[in-house]
Coordinates of C-alpha atoms in Angstrom, one line a residue:
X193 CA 94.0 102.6 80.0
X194 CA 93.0 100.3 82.4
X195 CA 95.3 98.1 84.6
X196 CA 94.2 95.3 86.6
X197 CA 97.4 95.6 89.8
X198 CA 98.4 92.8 92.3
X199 CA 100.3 93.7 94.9
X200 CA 102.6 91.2 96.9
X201 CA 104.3 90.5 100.8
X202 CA 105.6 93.9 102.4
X203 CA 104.7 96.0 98.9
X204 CA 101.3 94.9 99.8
X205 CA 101.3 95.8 103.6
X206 CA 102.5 99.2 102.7
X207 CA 99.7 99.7 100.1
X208 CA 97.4 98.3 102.3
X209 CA 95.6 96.3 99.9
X210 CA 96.3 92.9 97.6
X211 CA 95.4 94.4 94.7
X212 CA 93.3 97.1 92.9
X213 CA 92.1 98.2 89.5
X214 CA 92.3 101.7 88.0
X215 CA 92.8 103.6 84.6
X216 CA 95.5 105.3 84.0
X217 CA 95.8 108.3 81.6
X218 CA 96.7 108.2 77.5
X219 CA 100.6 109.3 78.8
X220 CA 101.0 106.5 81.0
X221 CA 102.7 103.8 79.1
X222 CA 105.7 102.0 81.0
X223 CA 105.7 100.3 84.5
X224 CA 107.4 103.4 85.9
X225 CA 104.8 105.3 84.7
X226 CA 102.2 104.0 86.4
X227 CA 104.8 103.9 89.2
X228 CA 105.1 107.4 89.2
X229 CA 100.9 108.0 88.7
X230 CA 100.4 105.9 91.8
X231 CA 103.4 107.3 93.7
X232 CA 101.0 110.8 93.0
X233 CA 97.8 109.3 94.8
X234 CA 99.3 109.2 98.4
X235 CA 101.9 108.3 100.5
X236 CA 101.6 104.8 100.7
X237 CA 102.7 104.5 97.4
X238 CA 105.7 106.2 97.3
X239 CA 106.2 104.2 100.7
X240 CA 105.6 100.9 98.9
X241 CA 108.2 102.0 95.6
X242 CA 110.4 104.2 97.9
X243 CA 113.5 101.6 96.4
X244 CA 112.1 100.9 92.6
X245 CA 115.4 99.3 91.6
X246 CA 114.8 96.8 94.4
X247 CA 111.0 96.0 92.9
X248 CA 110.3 92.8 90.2
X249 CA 107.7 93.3 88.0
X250 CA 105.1 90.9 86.2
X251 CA 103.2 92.2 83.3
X252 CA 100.5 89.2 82.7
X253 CA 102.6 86.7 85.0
X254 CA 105.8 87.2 83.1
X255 CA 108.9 88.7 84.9
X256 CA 109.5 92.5 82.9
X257 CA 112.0 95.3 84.2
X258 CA 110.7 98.6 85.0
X259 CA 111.0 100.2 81.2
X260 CA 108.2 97.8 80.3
X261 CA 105.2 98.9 78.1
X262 CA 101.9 98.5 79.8
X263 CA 98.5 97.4 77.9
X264 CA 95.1 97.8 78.0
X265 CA 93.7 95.3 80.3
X266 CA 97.2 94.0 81.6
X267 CA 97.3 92.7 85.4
X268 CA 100.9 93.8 86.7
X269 CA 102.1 92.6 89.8
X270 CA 104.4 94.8 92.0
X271 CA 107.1 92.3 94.0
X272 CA 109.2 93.3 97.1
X273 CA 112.6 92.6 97.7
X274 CA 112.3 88.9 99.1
X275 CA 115.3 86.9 101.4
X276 CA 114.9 83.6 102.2
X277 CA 117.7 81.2 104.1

């Protein structure tokens, strides 16, 4: 399966990139699951979802919790915590 990823603010600074697409094995079929596949490939990705309950998610631009299903061909963004005043 192949997953089209945006990251976003400080979840992007820790990843060190805005965005990236890879495939993802037949087992991989929730948001947390390709959590935990990227949290395997190196430590700026269990940097960047260190606090998953504090992450949004957007599975084709529309907000999803963490227990999402994932697609073929999906674009999920990965959201930080964010403040504002």
């Amino acid at each position: 399966m192949k997953l089209n990823i945006l990251y976003f603010a400080a979840t992007r600074d820790t990843v060190g990139m805005d965005g990236e697409t890879r495939d993802f094995p037949a087992g991989v079929a929730t948001v947390a699951d390709v959590l935990a596949a990227l949290e395997r490939e190196g430590e700026q990705y269990r940097a960047a979802f260190a606090e998953p309950s504090c992450l949004r998610f957007a599975l084709d631009q529309v907000f999803v919790g963490i227990d999402a299903p994932v697609r073929d061909g999906a674009e999920l963004g990965i959201f930080p915590p964010v403040t504002g005043g």
